[in-house]
Coordinates of C-alpha atoms in Angstrom, one line a residue:
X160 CA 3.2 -18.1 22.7
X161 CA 2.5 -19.4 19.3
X162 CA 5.8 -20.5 18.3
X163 CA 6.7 -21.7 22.1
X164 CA 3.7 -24.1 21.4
X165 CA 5.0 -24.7 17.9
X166 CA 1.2 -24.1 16.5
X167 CA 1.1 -24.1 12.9
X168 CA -0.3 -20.2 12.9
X169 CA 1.6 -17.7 11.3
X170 CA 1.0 -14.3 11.7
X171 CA 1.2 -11.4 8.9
X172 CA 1.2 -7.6 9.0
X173 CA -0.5 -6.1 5.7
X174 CA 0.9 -2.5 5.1
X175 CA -1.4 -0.8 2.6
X176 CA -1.8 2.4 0.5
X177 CA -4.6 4.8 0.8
X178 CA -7.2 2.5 -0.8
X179 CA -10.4 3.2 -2.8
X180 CA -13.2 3.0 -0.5
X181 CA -16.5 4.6 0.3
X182 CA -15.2 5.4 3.9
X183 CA -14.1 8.8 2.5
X184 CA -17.6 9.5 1.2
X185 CA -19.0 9.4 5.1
X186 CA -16.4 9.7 7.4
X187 CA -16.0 12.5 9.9
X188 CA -13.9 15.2 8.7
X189 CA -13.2 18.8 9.9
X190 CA -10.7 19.5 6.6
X191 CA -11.9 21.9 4.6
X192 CA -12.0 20.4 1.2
X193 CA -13.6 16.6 0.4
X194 CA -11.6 13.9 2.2
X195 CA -9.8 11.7 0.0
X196 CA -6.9 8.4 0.4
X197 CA -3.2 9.8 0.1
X198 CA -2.1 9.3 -3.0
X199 CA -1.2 7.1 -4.9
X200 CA -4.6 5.5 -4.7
X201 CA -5.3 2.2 -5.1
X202 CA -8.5 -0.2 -5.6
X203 CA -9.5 -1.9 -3.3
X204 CA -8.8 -5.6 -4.9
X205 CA -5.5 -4.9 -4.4
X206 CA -5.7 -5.1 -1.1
X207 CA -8.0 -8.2 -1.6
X208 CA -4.9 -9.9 -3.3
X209 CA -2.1 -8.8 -1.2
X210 CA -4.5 -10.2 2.4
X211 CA -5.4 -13.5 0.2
X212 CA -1.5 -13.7 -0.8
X213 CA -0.2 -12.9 2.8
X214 CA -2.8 -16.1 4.4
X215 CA -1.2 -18.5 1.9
X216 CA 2.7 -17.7 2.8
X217 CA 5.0 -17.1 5.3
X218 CA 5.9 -13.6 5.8
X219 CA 6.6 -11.1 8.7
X220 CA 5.3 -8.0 6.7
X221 CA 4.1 -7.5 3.1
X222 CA 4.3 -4.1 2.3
X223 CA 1.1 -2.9 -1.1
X224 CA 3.0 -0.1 -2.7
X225 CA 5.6 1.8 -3.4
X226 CA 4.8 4.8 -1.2
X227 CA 3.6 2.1 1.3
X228 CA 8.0 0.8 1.7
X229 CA 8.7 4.7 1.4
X230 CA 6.4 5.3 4.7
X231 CA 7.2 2.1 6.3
X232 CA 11.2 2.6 6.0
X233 CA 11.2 6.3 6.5
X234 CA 9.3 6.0 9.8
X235 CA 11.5 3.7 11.0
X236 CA 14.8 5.3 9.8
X237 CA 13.9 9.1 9.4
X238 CA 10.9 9.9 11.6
X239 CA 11.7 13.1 12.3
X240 CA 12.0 14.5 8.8
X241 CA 8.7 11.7 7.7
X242 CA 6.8 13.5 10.2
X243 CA 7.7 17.1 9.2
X244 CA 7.5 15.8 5.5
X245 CA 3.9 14.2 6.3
X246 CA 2.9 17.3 8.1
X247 CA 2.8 19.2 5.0
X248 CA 2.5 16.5 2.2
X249 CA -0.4 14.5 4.2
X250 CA -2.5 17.7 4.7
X251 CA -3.2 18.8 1.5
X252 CA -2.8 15.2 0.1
X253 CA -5.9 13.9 2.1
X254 CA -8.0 16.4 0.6
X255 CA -9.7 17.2 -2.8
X256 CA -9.9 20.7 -4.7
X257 CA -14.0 20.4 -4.1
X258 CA -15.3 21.6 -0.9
X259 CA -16.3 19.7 1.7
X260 CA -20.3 19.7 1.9
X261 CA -22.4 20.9 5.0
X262 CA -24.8 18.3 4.7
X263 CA -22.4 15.4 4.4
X264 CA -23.6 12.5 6.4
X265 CA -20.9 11.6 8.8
X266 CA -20.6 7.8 10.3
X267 CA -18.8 9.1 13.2
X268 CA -22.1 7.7 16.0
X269 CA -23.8 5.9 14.0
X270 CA -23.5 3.7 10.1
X271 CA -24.8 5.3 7.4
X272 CA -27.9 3.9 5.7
X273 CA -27.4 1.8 2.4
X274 CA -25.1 -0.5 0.5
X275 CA -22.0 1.9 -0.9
X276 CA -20.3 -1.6 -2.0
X277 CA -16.6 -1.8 -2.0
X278 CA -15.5 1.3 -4.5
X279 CA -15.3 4.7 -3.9
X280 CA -15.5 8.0 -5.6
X281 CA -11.9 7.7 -7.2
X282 CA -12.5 5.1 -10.0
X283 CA -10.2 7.4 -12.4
X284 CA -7.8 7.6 -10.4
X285 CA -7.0 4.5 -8.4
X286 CA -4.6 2.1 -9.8
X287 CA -5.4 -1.5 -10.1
X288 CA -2.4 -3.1 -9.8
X289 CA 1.1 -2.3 -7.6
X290 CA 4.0 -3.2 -9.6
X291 CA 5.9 -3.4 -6.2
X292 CA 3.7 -5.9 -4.9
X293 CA 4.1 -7.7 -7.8
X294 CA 7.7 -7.7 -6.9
X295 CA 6.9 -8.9 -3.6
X296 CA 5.1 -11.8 -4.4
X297 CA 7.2 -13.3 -7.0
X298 CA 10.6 -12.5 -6.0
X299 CA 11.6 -16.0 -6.5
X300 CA 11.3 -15.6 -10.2
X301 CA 13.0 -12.0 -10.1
X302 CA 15.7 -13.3 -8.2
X303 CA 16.1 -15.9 -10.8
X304 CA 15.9 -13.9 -13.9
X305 CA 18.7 -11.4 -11.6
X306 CA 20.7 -14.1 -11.4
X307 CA 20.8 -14.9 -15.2
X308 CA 21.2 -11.5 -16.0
X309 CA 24.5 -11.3 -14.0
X310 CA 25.7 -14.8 -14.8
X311 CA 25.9 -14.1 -18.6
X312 CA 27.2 -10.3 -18.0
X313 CA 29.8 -12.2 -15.6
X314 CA 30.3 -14.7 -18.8
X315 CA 30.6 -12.1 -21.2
X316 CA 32.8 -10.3 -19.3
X317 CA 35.2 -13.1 -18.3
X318 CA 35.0 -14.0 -22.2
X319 CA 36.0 -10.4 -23.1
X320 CA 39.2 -9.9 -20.6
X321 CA 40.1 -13.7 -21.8
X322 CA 40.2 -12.7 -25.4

């Protein structure tokens, strides 16, 4: 409807990695172990830049992470062996070695009380930055610097089978 009305809306789909967040600090859980994002973990800024990025240009899809375009492609290509490789990978991936408190509050019926702000309890181990989203976002300039790169190997090349 939106492009048969030629409105000036464009629509995005975000794909993100298991991000940093206090969700997993509350959330309902019957694993045994502390619940935890599937690694690799990432802060949540990055998913702050990659939404910001997405509203100011025109894609379909922008995919944050490596193991994000691993997911994405293999689910759409392979499901059958990413869901038997996700059935054994996710499991223990969504878990920590610590067990999983009694008393954990659980925001399953209701919120829990107090500001948690945007972090979560995997400071040391969430990355700040994805390299492939980086990629993503200026593939203008690596196309570019791809196409110097082969235009002198082409020149050297021509050069050497010349002389």
């Amino acid at each position: 409807e939106l492009i048969h009305d030629r409105r000036n809306i464009h629509v995005t789909i975000v794909q993100l990695p298991g991000l940093n967040t206090p969700q997993f600090s509350w959330c309902e859980s019957r694993l045994p172990n502390k619940p935890q994002p599937v690694p690799p973990i990432f802060q949540p800024e990055v998913a702050g830049r990659a939404i910001y990025w997405a509203a100011h240009h025109r894609r379909r899809e922008v995919y944050v992470g490596r193991s994000t375009v691993m997911t994405v492609y293999g689910q759409k290509f392979l499901p059958w062996f990413l869901d038997r490789y996700l059935a054994s990978a996710a499991w223990g991936g969504q878990q920590t070695d610590q067990p999983a408190s009694p008393r954990r509050q659980s925001n399953l019926f209701e919120p829990v009380a107090g500001d948690h702000g945007a972090h979560g309890d995997f400071d040391p181990r969430a990355e700040s930055r994805s390299w492939q989203f980086q990629a993503t976002s200026n593939r203008r300039l690596l196309a570019s610097g791809a196409a110097a790169i082969g235009g002198l190997a082409l020149g050297l090349l021509s050069r050497r089978l010349i002389g």
